[in-house]
Coordinates of C-alpha atoms in Angstrom, one line a residue:
M1 CA 63.3 -123.8 2.9
A2 CA 59.8 -122.4 2.6
S3 CA 57.3 -124.6 0.9
L4 CA 55.7 -123.4 -2.3
P5 CA 52.0 -122.5 -2.3
A6 CA 49.6 -125.3 -3.4
G7 CA 49.7 -125.8 -7.1
V8 CA 52.7 -123.7 -7.8
G9 CA 55.1 -126.7 -7.8
W10 CA 52.9 -128.5 -10.4
R11 CA 52.8 -125.3 -12.5
L12 CA 56.5 -124.9 -12.4
L13 CA 57.0 -128.6 -13.3
S14 CA 54.6 -128.2 -16.2
S15 CA 56.4 -125.1 -17.4
L16 CA 59.7 -126.9 -17.3
V17 CA 58.4 -129.8 -19.3
L18 CA 56.9 -127.4 -21.8
F19 CA 60.2 -125.4 -22.0
L20 CA 62.2 -128.6 -22.7
W21 CA 59.7 -129.7 -25.3
L22 CA 59.8 -126.4 -27.1
S23 CA 63.6 -126.3 -26.9
A24 CA 63.8 -129.8 -28.5
A25 CA 61.3 -128.7 -31.2
A26 CA 63.3 -125.6 -31.9
H27 CA 66.5 -127.6 -32.4
A28 CA 64.9 -130.2 -34.6
A29 CA 66.7 -130.5 -37.9
T30 CA 65.7 -131.6 -41.4
H31 CA 68.1 -134.0 -43.2
H32 CA 68.0 -134.0 -47.0
H33 CA 69.2 -137.0 -48.9
E34 CA 69.4 -137.4 -52.7
W35 CA 69.5 -141.1 -53.8
E36 CA 69.9 -142.7 -57.2
I37 CA 68.8 -146.3 -57.3
S38 CA 70.7 -148.3 -60.0
Y39 CA 72.1 -151.7 -60.8
Q40 CA 75.8 -151.9 -60.4
F41 CA 78.2 -154.8 -60.6
K42 CA 79.3 -155.7 -57.1
S43 CA 81.4 -158.4 -55.5
P44 CA 80.3 -158.4 -51.8
D45 CA 81.5 -161.9 -51.3
C46 CA 84.2 -161.8 -54.0
V47 CA 81.7 -163.1 -56.7
R48 CA 80.7 -160.6 -59.3
K49 CA 77.0 -160.0 -59.5
L50 CA 74.5 -157.3 -60.3
A51 CA 73.2 -155.6 -57.2
V52 CA 70.6 -152.8 -56.6
T53 CA 72.5 -149.9 -55.1
I54 CA 72.0 -146.4 -53.6
N55 CA 74.4 -143.9 -55.1
G56 CA 76.5 -146.9 -56.2
Q57 CA 76.6 -148.4 -52.7
S58 CA 75.2 -151.6 -51.2
P59 CA 74.4 -151.4 -48.3
G60 CA 73.2 -147.9 -48.8
P61 CA 74.3 -145.0 -46.6
T62 CA 73.4 -145.0 -42.9
I63 CA 70.9 -142.3 -42.1
R64 CA 71.7 -140.5 -38.8
A65 CA 69.4 -138.1 -37.0
T66 CA 68.2 -137.0 -33.6
Q67 CA 64.8 -137.7 -32.1
G68 CA 62.3 -135.2 -33.5
D69 CA 64.2 -134.6 -36.7
T70 CA 62.7 -134.8 -40.2
I71 CA 64.1 -137.0 -42.9
V72 CA 63.7 -136.1 -46.6
V73 CA 64.8 -138.7 -49.1
R74 CA 64.4 -137.9 -52.8
L75 CA 64.6 -141.2 -54.6
N76 CA 65.5 -141.3 -58.3
N77 CA 64.7 -144.7 -59.9
S78 CA 67.4 -145.4 -62.5
L79 CA 66.8 -149.2 -62.7
L80 CA 65.5 -148.7 -66.3
T81 CA 63.3 -151.8 -66.3
E82 CA 62.3 -152.2 -62.7
N83 CA 60.0 -150.5 -60.2
V84 CA 61.1 -149.7 -56.6
A85 CA 59.7 -148.7 -53.2
I86 CA 61.6 -148.3 -49.9
H87 CA 60.2 -149.1 -46.4
W88 CA 61.6 -147.3 -43.4
H89 CA 61.5 -150.3 -41.0
G90 CA 60.6 -149.4 -37.4
I91 CA 59.6 -145.8 -38.2
R92 CA 55.9 -145.5 -37.3
Q93 CA 55.0 -142.8 -39.9
I94 CA 52.6 -141.0 -37.5
G95 CA 50.7 -138.6 -39.7
T96 CA 52.6 -139.7 -42.9
P97 CA 51.2 -143.2 -43.7
W98 CA 51.9 -142.6 -47.4
A99 CA 55.6 -142.5 -46.6
D100 CA 55.7 -146.1 -45.3
G101 CA 57.1 -147.3 -48.6
T102 CA 55.0 -150.4 -49.0
E103 CA 54.1 -151.0 -52.6
G104 CA 50.5 -152.1 -53.0
V105 CA 49.6 -151.0 -49.4
T106 CA 50.6 -147.4 -49.1
Q107 CA 51.8 -146.4 -52.5
C108 CA 52.1 -147.3 -56.2
P109 CA 55.7 -148.4 -57.1
I110 CA 58.1 -145.8 -58.3
L111 CA 58.4 -146.4 -62.1
P112 CA 61.7 -146.5 -64.0
G113 CA 62.9 -143.0 -64.6
D114 CA 60.6 -141.5 -62.0
A115 CA 61.4 -139.7 -58.8
F116 CA 59.6 -139.9 -55.4
T117 CA 60.2 -137.9 -52.2
Y118 CA 59.8 -139.6 -48.8
T119 CA 59.3 -137.2 -45.9
F120 CA 58.8 -138.4 -42.4
A121 CA 59.7 -137.6 -38.7
V122 CA 61.8 -139.8 -36.5
D123 CA 60.0 -139.4 -33.2
R124 CA 61.8 -142.0 -31.1
P125 CA 65.5 -142.8 -30.6
G126 CA 66.9 -146.2 -31.4
T127 CA 68.3 -148.5 -34.1
Y128 CA 66.2 -148.9 -37.3
M129 CA 66.7 -150.0 -40.9
Y130 CA 65.4 -149.3 -44.4
H131 CA 65.0 -151.7 -47.3
A132 CA 63.2 -152.3 -50.6
H133 CA 59.5 -153.3 -50.4
Y134 CA 58.8 -154.2 -53.9
G135 CA 58.7 -157.9 -54.9
M136 CA 61.8 -159.6 -53.6
Q137 CA 64.0 -156.7 -54.3
R138 CA 65.5 -156.5 -50.8
S139 CA 67.4 -159.7 -51.7
A140 CA 69.3 -157.7 -54.4
G141 CA 71.0 -155.4 -52.0
L142 CA 68.7 -152.4 -51.5
Y143 CA 69.0 -151.8 -47.7
G144 CA 70.7 -149.8 -45.0
M145 CA 70.5 -148.6 -41.4
I146 CA 68.9 -145.7 -39.6
V147 CA 70.4 -144.5 -36.3
V148 CA 68.4 -142.0 -34.2
A149 CA 70.0 -140.4 -31.2
A150 CA 67.9 -139.5 -28.1
A151 CA 66.9 -135.8 -27.8
P152 CA 69.3 -134.1 -25.3
G153 CA 67.7 -133.8 -21.8
G154 CA 64.6 -135.6 -22.9
P155 CA 62.7 -138.5 -21.2
D156 CA 64.1 -141.1 -23.6
A157 CA 67.7 -140.6 -22.6
E158 CA 69.7 -143.8 -22.7
P159 CA 69.9 -145.6 -19.4
F160 CA 73.4 -146.8 -20.0
A161 CA 76.8 -145.3 -20.8
Y162 CA 79.5 -146.1 -23.5
D163 CA 82.5 -144.6 -25.0
G164 CA 81.9 -145.3 -28.7
E165 CA 79.6 -147.2 -31.0
H166 CA 79.6 -149.3 -34.2
A167 CA 76.8 -150.3 -36.5
V168 CA 76.6 -153.9 -37.7
L169 CA 74.2 -154.9 -40.5
L170 CA 73.8 -158.6 -41.1
N171 CA 72.5 -160.2 -44.3
D172 CA 72.5 -163.3 -46.4
W173 CA 73.4 -163.3 -50.1
W174 CA 72.7 -165.4 -53.2
H175 CA 74.4 -165.4 -56.6
D176 CA 71.1 -166.1 -58.3
S177 CA 69.2 -163.0 -59.3
V178 CA 66.0 -162.0 -57.6
Y179 CA 64.0 -162.8 -60.8
E180 CA 65.4 -166.4 -60.8
Q181 CA 64.4 -166.8 -57.2
A182 CA 60.9 -165.4 -57.7
A183 CA 60.3 -167.5 -60.8
G184 CA 61.4 -170.6 -59.0
L185 CA 59.0 -170.0 -56.1
A186 CA 56.1 -169.6 -58.5
S187 CA 56.9 -172.7 -60.5
V188 CA 55.2 -176.1 -60.5
P189 CA 56.9 -177.9 -58.9
M190 CA 58.4 -175.1 -56.8
R191 CA 62.1 -174.4 -57.1
W192 CA 63.2 -173.3 -53.7
V193 CA 65.8 -170.5 -53.3
G194 CA 68.2 -172.8 -51.5
E195 CA 70.6 -171.8 -48.7
P196 CA 72.4 -168.5 -49.2
H197 CA 75.9 -168.6 -50.8
S198 CA 77.3 -166.3 -48.2
L199 CA 76.5 -164.4 -45.0
L200 CA 77.5 -160.7 -45.1
I201 CA 78.5 -158.3 -42.4
N202 CA 78.1 -154.6 -43.5
G203 CA 77.8 -155.9 -47.0
R204 CA 81.0 -158.0 -47.0
G205 CA 81.6 -161.7 -46.9
R206 CA 83.8 -164.3 -48.5
F207 CA 82.8 -167.1 -50.9
N208 CA 85.2 -170.0 -51.7
C209 CA 86.3 -169.0 -55.2
S210 CA 87.2 -172.6 -56.1
A211 CA 83.4 -173.3 -56.0
A212 CA 82.5 -170.3 -58.2
A213 CA 82.1 -170.2 -62.0
E214 CA 85.3 -169.5 -63.8
G215 CA 86.1 -165.8 -64.0
T216 CA 83.4 -164.7 -61.6
C217 CA 85.3 -164.7 -58.3
N218 CA 88.3 -162.7 -57.2
A219 CA 89.4 -163.2 -53.6
T220 CA 91.9 -160.3 -53.7
L221 CA 89.3 -157.6 -54.1
P222 CA 89.3 -155.1 -51.3
E223 CA 85.5 -155.0 -51.7
C224 CA 85.2 -158.4 -50.0
D225 CA 87.8 -157.8 -47.3
A226 CA 86.4 -158.5 -43.8
P227 CA 85.0 -155.4 -42.1
V228 CA 87.2 -154.1 -39.2
F229 CA 85.7 -152.6 -36.0
E230 CA 88.3 -150.8 -34.0
V231 CA 88.3 -150.6 -30.2
V232 CA 90.5 -149.0 -27.5
P233 CA 91.5 -151.2 -24.6
G234 CA 89.4 -150.5 -21.5
K235 CA 86.6 -148.7 -23.3
T236 CA 83.0 -149.7 -23.5
Y237 CA 81.3 -149.9 -26.9
R238 CA 77.7 -150.0 -28.1
F239 CA 77.2 -152.3 -31.1
R240 CA 74.0 -151.5 -33.0
I241 CA 73.1 -154.8 -34.7
G242 CA 70.4 -155.2 -37.4
S243 CA 69.4 -158.1 -39.5
L244 CA 67.9 -157.8 -42.9
T245 CA 68.4 -161.4 -44.0
S246 CA 66.0 -162.6 -46.7
L247 CA 65.8 -166.1 -45.2
C248 CA 68.1 -166.9 -42.3
A249 CA 67.7 -166.6 -38.6
L250 CA 71.2 -165.8 -37.3
N251 CA 73.3 -166.1 -34.2
F252 CA 75.8 -163.3 -33.7
E253 CA 78.9 -163.4 -31.5
I254 CA 81.9 -161.3 -30.7
E255 CA 84.7 -163.7 -29.8
G256 CA 85.7 -163.6 -26.1
H257 CA 83.4 -160.6 -25.3
P258 CA 80.2 -161.1 -23.4
M259 CA 77.4 -158.8 -24.7
T260 CA 74.9 -156.9 -22.5
V261 CA 71.6 -156.5 -24.4
V262 CA 70.3 -153.0 -23.8
E263 CA 68.0 -152.1 -26.7
A264 CA 65.6 -154.0 -29.0
D265 CA 63.8 -152.4 -31.9
G266 CA 64.2 -148.9 -30.5
H267 CA 63.1 -149.8 -26.9
Y268 CA 65.3 -150.1 -23.8
V269 CA 65.7 -153.6 -22.4
K270 CA 66.2 -154.8 -18.9
P271 CA 69.9 -155.6 -19.3
F272 CA 70.9 -159.2 -19.6
V273 CA 74.2 -160.8 -20.7
V274 CA 74.7 -163.3 -23.5
N275 CA 77.7 -164.8 -25.1
N276 CA 75.9 -164.8 -28.4
L277 CA 72.8 -163.2 -29.7
N278 CA 70.0 -164.8 -31.7
I279 CA 68.6 -162.2 -34.2
Y280 CA 65.8 -162.7 -36.7
S281 CA 65.2 -160.8 -40.0
G282 CA 63.7 -157.3 -39.2
E283 CA 65.1 -157.1 -35.7
T284 CA 67.6 -154.7 -34.3
Y285 CA 69.5 -154.9 -31.0
S286 CA 72.0 -152.8 -29.2
V287 CA 74.6 -154.6 -27.0
L288 CA 77.4 -153.2 -24.9
I289 CA 80.9 -154.9 -24.8
K290 CA 83.9 -154.0 -22.7
A291 CA 87.2 -154.0 -24.6
D292 CA 89.0 -155.9 -21.8
Q293 CA 90.6 -158.8 -23.6
D294 CA 94.3 -159.3 -24.7
P295 CA 95.0 -156.2 -26.8
S296 CA 97.9 -157.8 -28.7
R297 CA 95.6 -159.8 -30.9
N298 CA 92.3 -159.4 -32.8
Y299 CA 89.0 -161.2 -32.4
W300 CA 86.2 -162.5 -34.6
L301 CA 82.8 -161.1 -35.1
A302 CA 80.8 -164.1 -36.4
S303 CA 77.3 -164.7 -37.7
N304 CA 76.0 -168.2 -38.1
V305 CA 72.7 -169.7 -39.4
V306 CA 70.3 -171.1 -36.8
S307 CA 66.8 -172.6 -36.9
R308 CA 67.5 -174.3 -40.3
K309 CA 70.3 -176.8 -41.1
P310 CA 73.2 -174.5 -42.2
G311 CA 74.5 -174.8 -45.7
T312 CA 76.4 -171.5 -45.6
P313 CA 79.8 -170.7 -44.1
T314 CA 80.2 -168.4 -41.1
G315 CA 80.1 -164.7 -41.8
T316 CA 83.0 -162.9 -40.3
A317 CA 84.4 -159.5 -39.4
I318 CA 87.3 -158.4 -37.2
L319 CA 87.4 -156.7 -33.8
S320 CA 90.7 -154.9 -33.8
Y321 CA 92.4 -153.6 -30.6
A322 CA 95.2 -152.0 -32.7
A323 CA 94.2 -148.9 -34.6
G324 CA 94.4 -149.8 -38.3
G325 CA 95.3 -153.4 -37.7
R326 CA 93.4 -155.7 -40.1
S327 CA 95.1 -159.0 -39.4
P328 CA 92.8 -162.0 -39.0
P329 CA 92.5 -163.5 -35.4
P330 CA 94.7 -166.5 -34.7
T331 CA 91.7 -168.7 -33.9
A332 CA 88.9 -170.3 -35.9
P333 CA 85.7 -168.2 -36.2
P334 CA 83.1 -169.2 -33.6
T335 CA 80.4 -171.6 -34.9
G336 CA 77.7 -170.6 -32.5
P337 CA 75.1 -172.8 -30.7
A338 CA 73.5 -175.9 -32.2
W339 CA 71.3 -174.8 -35.1
N340 CA 68.3 -176.8 -34.0
D341 CA 68.4 -175.8 -30.3
T342 CA 64.9 -174.2 -30.3
M343 CA 64.8 -173.8 -26.5
Y344 CA 68.0 -171.8 -26.4
R345 CA 66.5 -169.2 -28.8
F346 CA 63.1 -169.4 -27.0
Q347 CA 64.8 -168.5 -23.7
Q348 CA 66.4 -165.4 -25.1
S349 CA 63.0 -164.3 -26.4
V350 CA 61.4 -164.7 -23.0
A351 CA 64.3 -162.9 -21.3
T352 CA 63.8 -159.8 -23.4
V353 CA 61.6 -157.5 -21.3
A354 CA 61.3 -153.7 -20.8
H355 CA 63.9 -151.7 -18.8
P356 CA 62.5 -151.0 -15.3
A357 CA 62.7 -147.3 -15.9
H358 CA 61.1 -147.4 -19.3
V359 CA 58.1 -149.7 -18.8
E360 CA 55.1 -148.7 -20.8
P361 CA 52.3 -150.8 -19.4
P362 CA 50.0 -152.4 -22.0
P363 CA 46.2 -152.0 -21.8
P364 CA 44.9 -154.7 -19.4
R365 CA 42.8 -156.4 -22.0
A366 CA 42.0 -156.4 -25.7
G367 CA 38.7 -155.7 -27.4
R368 CA 39.4 -158.1 -30.3
T369 CA 41.6 -161.1 -30.7
L370 CA 42.9 -162.6 -34.0
L371 CA 44.1 -166.2 -33.7
L372 CA 46.2 -166.9 -36.8
L373 CA 47.3 -170.4 -37.8
N374 CA 50.4 -170.3 -40.0
T375 CA 50.5 -173.1 -42.5
Q376 CA 52.1 -174.1 -45.8
N377 CA 49.6 -175.0 -48.5
K378 CA 49.0 -175.2 -52.2
I379 CA 46.9 -173.2 -54.7
D380 CA 46.6 -174.6 -58.2
G381 CA 49.6 -176.8 -57.5
R382 CA 51.8 -173.9 -56.4
V383 CA 53.2 -173.9 -52.9
R384 CA 51.9 -171.0 -50.8
W385 CA 51.8 -169.8 -47.2
A386 CA 48.5 -169.1 -45.6
L387 CA 46.9 -167.7 -42.4
N388 CA 43.8 -169.5 -41.4
N389 CA 43.9 -171.2 -44.8
V390 CA 43.9 -167.9 -46.7
S391 CA 47.0 -166.9 -48.7
F392 CA 47.6 -163.1 -49.0
K393 CA 48.1 -161.3 -52.3
L394 CA 48.7 -157.6 -52.9
P395 CA 46.1 -155.7 -54.9
H396 CA 47.1 -153.6 -58.0
T397 CA 45.6 -150.5 -56.3
P398 CA 47.2 -149.5 -53.0
Y399 CA 44.8 -150.0 -50.1
L400 CA 45.5 -146.5 -48.7
V401 CA 44.3 -144.8 -51.9
A402 CA 41.4 -147.2 -52.5
L403 CA 40.0 -146.7 -49.0
K404 CA 40.6 -143.0 -48.8
R405 CA 38.9 -142.5 -52.2
G406 CA 36.2 -145.1 -51.9
L407 CA 37.4 -147.4 -54.6
L408 CA 35.7 -150.4 -53.1
G409 CA 36.1 -152.6 -56.1
A410 CA 39.9 -152.4 -55.8
F411 CA 40.1 -155.3 -53.4
D412 CA 38.0 -158.0 -51.8
Q413 CA 35.6 -156.4 -49.2
R414 CA 35.2 -159.7 -47.3
P415 CA 37.6 -159.8 -44.3
P416 CA 39.8 -162.8 -43.9
P417 CA 38.9 -165.3 -41.1
E418 CA 39.8 -164.2 -37.5
T419 CA 40.3 -167.7 -36.1
Y420 CA 40.6 -171.4 -36.9
E421 CA 39.5 -174.7 -35.3
H422 CA 42.2 -174.4 -32.6
Q423 CA 40.7 -177.2 -30.4
S424 CA 40.9 -179.9 -33.1
Y425 CA 43.9 -178.8 -35.3
N426 CA 47.1 -180.9 -34.7
I427 CA 50.0 -178.5 -35.3
Y428 CA 52.5 -181.4 -35.4
D429 CA 51.0 -182.9 -38.5
P430 CA 51.0 -181.7 -42.1
P431 CA 47.8 -179.7 -42.9
P432 CA 44.9 -182.2 -43.4
N433 CA 43.7 -179.9 -46.2
P434 CA 46.7 -178.9 -48.2
N435 CA 44.7 -176.6 -50.5
A436 CA 44.2 -172.9 -49.6
T437 CA 42.4 -170.0 -51.1
S438 CA 43.9 -166.5 -51.8
S439 CA 42.6 -163.1 -50.9
D440 CA 43.5 -159.4 -50.9
G441 CA 40.9 -158.7 -48.2
L442 CA 42.0 -156.8 -45.0
Y443 CA 41.1 -156.5 -41.3
R444 CA 39.4 -153.2 -40.5
L445 CA 40.0 -152.1 -36.9
A446 CA 38.0 -149.7 -34.8
F447 CA 40.2 -146.6 -34.3
G448 CA 41.7 -146.6 -30.8
S449 CA 40.8 -150.2 -30.1
V450 CA 43.2 -152.7 -28.5
V451 CA 43.9 -155.7 -30.6
D452 CA 45.6 -159.0 -29.6
V453 CA 47.2 -161.2 -32.3
V454 CA 48.3 -164.7 -31.5
L455 CA 50.5 -166.3 -34.2
Q456 CA 50.4 -170.1 -34.1
N457 CA 53.1 -172.0 -35.9
A458 CA 52.5 -175.5 -37.3
N459 CA 53.9 -178.2 -39.4
M460 CA 54.7 -177.5 -43.1
L461 CA 53.6 -179.7 -46.0
A462 CA 56.6 -182.1 -45.3
A463 CA 56.3 -184.1 -42.1
N464 CA 58.4 -183.2 -39.1
N465 CA 59.2 -179.7 -40.3
S466 CA 58.3 -176.3 -38.8
E467 CA 60.3 -173.1 -39.3
T468 CA 60.9 -169.9 -37.4
H469 CA 59.0 -166.9 -38.7
P470 CA 59.9 -163.3 -37.8
W471 CA 56.7 -161.2 -38.0
H472 CA 56.9 -157.4 -38.6
L473 CA 54.1 -154.9 -38.1
H474 CA 54.2 -151.6 -40.0
G475 CA 53.1 -148.3 -38.4
H476 CA 53.2 -149.6 -34.8
D477 CA 55.1 -151.1 -31.9
F478 CA 53.4 -154.0 -30.1
W479 CA 53.7 -155.4 -26.7
V480 CA 55.1 -159.0 -26.7
L481 CA 52.8 -160.6 -24.1
G482 CA 54.0 -164.2 -24.3
Y483 CA 55.6 -167.2 -26.1
G484 CA 54.8 -170.8 -25.9
I485 CA 55.8 -174.2 -27.5
G486 CA 52.8 -176.3 -28.6
R487 CA 49.2 -175.4 -29.3
F488 CA 47.9 -172.1 -28.0
D489 CA 44.8 -172.5 -25.8
P490 CA 42.7 -169.2 -25.6
A491 CA 41.1 -170.6 -22.4
V492 CA 44.4 -171.1 -20.6
H493 CA 47.4 -169.2 -22.0
P494 CA 46.2 -165.5 -21.7
A495 CA 46.4 -165.9 -18.0
T496 CA 50.1 -166.4 -18.4
Y497 CA 50.7 -163.1 -20.3
N498 CA 53.3 -160.7 -19.1
L499 CA 51.4 -157.5 -18.4
K500 CA 54.1 -156.2 -16.0
D501 CA 57.0 -155.3 -18.2
P502 CA 56.6 -156.6 -21.7
I503 CA 59.0 -155.3 -24.3
L504 CA 57.6 -153.2 -27.1
K505 CA 58.9 -154.3 -30.5
N506 CA 58.0 -154.1 -34.2
T507 CA 59.3 -157.5 -35.2
V508 CA 59.0 -160.8 -33.2
A509 CA 59.8 -164.4 -33.8
V510 CA 57.4 -167.3 -33.8
H511 CA 59.4 -170.4 -32.9
P512 CA 58.9 -173.9 -34.5
Y513 CA 55.7 -175.5 -33.4
G514 CA 55.2 -172.5 -31.1
W515 CA 53.0 -169.4 -30.6
T516 CA 53.6 -165.8 -29.9
A517 CA 51.0 -163.4 -28.5
L518 CA 51.2 -159.6 -29.0
R519 CA 49.0 -156.6 -28.3
F520 CA 48.8 -153.2 -30.0
K521 CA 46.6 -150.1 -30.1
A522 CA 45.0 -149.3 -33.4
D523 CA 45.8 -145.6 -33.0
N524 CA 47.8 -144.7 -36.1
P525 CA 45.5 -143.7 -38.9
G526 CA 46.4 -145.5 -42.1
V527 CA 46.8 -149.0 -43.7
W528 CA 49.5 -151.2 -42.4
A529 CA 51.1 -154.4 -43.5
F530 CA 51.8 -157.2 -41.0
H531 CA 53.9 -160.0 -42.5
C532 CA 56.6 -162.6 -42.2
H533 CA 59.9 -160.8 -42.8
I534 CA 61.4 -163.8 -44.7
E535 CA 61.4 -162.5 -48.3
A536 CA 60.2 -165.7 -49.9
H537 CA 57.5 -166.3 -47.3
F538 CA 55.8 -162.9 -47.8
F539 CA 56.2 -163.3 -51.6
M540 CA 54.3 -166.6 -51.1
G541 CA 51.4 -165.2 -49.1
M542 CA 52.5 -165.0 -45.5
G543 CA 50.9 -161.7 -44.5
I544 CA 47.8 -159.6 -43.7
V545 CA 46.9 -155.9 -43.7
F546 CA 45.2 -153.7 -41.1
E547 CA 43.2 -150.6 -41.7
E548 CA 42.4 -148.1 -38.9
G549 CA 41.1 -144.5 -38.8
I550 CA 41.3 -144.1 -42.5
E551 CA 38.9 -141.1 -42.3
R552 CA 41.5 -139.3 -40.1
V553 CA 44.2 -139.5 -42.8
A554 CA 45.1 -136.2 -44.4
E555 CA 44.8 -135.5 -48.1
L556 CA 47.0 -138.0 -50.0
P557 CA 49.9 -136.8 -52.1
G558 CA 49.4 -137.4 -55.8
E559 CA 52.8 -139.0 -56.3
I560 CA 51.8 -142.2 -54.5
M561 CA 49.2 -142.9 -57.3
G562 CA 49.3 -143.9 -60.9
C563 CA 48.6 -147.7 -60.8
G564 CA 45.5 -149.8 -60.8
K565 CA 42.4 -147.8 -60.3
T566 CA 44.4 -144.7 -59.4
K567 CA 45.2 -144.1 -63.0
G568 CA 43.5 -141.0 -64.4
G569 CA 42.4 -139.5 -61.1
G570 CA 41.5 -142.6 -59.1
H571 CA 37.7 -142.5 -59.4
L572 CA 35.4 -145.4 -60.3

């Protein structure tokens, strides 16, 4: 075959890439959704309770789209006495920071009786979620899943094959209302939310009716029947698993079926096999299973609490080999690994790295490092969580509007501290100074800069107690560079970072008495929350906010305003 003239091959390749890109753009679709948010009586675990629903459903409908598509959700707030906002968890909102759905950060809340339209692009394939981001409203049932298929023929095609797929949404559930929980957390002394009454799978669980108040529980309701996932013998299935628990770290298992982990938070993983999967609030995974067990019986899907002493029964669903068969398996549901086996969970975290064909190398170094000590403290007698002894509070005016319009009096202009006395602080003791301060200040990042964040876990107010914290970053994915148990040493541990094939994620766990290091590029103009995804912990101050490239943000839509200093035009 005759060789092509110099440069022609490259031009042909460039033309092919351009053609494929234009073809994908031409086929991009817009998906319109009309949602009514309302309270409805629901019995997800057989106990009747008011839940926040979307079109009468909890969980809400699964949004399905293809990479490059646009999602339009018109949200009508029919809660009558309650505001609302919805965050599209894992969607980076490139060019649409006002659609992130974070009340106090990117928008004013949607008032009762008002409507709001979220419009955003899904630029990456993968498994994502959505949920309320107003107060502790997520705990009331306002959540669902987002499934984005890879663009046909594109560079993000899945590096694995399967015959069918199922979506699994994990949650925890309380019979107390969100208002009761929030009031208890803000009380002196604090009234903790307690362990969840039930664990839900796709919005269904089962509470022991003998322990419920008379007349509130009905075990015969189809609404609380175990979900059934049908498989055909010999076929391979992808299970898209997401956790939107308000409190619990979970361990998920499909009885008798090893799981091959292939995706995490929308990024392909170097495949590894587990018998059960540790998953933290805000995380999503895809696993592959082979339906190769005895097809004459059914098998359990089980979710169990880990990282805190369980007080909640196993959440269950059914894997059915017989189409339409709903009979419970003949075995007891799996109980999972020991709840306090930190190293077991730590090892899964370390094993999660990028797929060899989909490695996106991180920048070799950061221009700025934030070393954040996570402690439990008190302010005016109230228990709070703090970073470097500062507990976060949301302003009344959304940061995005305040910064774009120069409303500098809307929040504290002093940035929070970037480090702490790491050489002298003993992470295994309760904080020597239990009292913290509060602030709504934020971290302003140079646009395009590379930032390292090291999250250091420590002992709580009570001795011998440190919890797992799943941290979620809005507007970005970050490289997970390393984990450790013990005190992070900035003179030693950066040399151990994984710069070869770190996984990109949007949510990551910080293990008890441990540290987690992550790196991201501040290249998405906007204002972005970074916080613990445990509902009570963020409510109690465990979070921070980043600003980057605010001058590059387009003109803000008027419907995100109407609160704080944005009333009446938003000028001082």
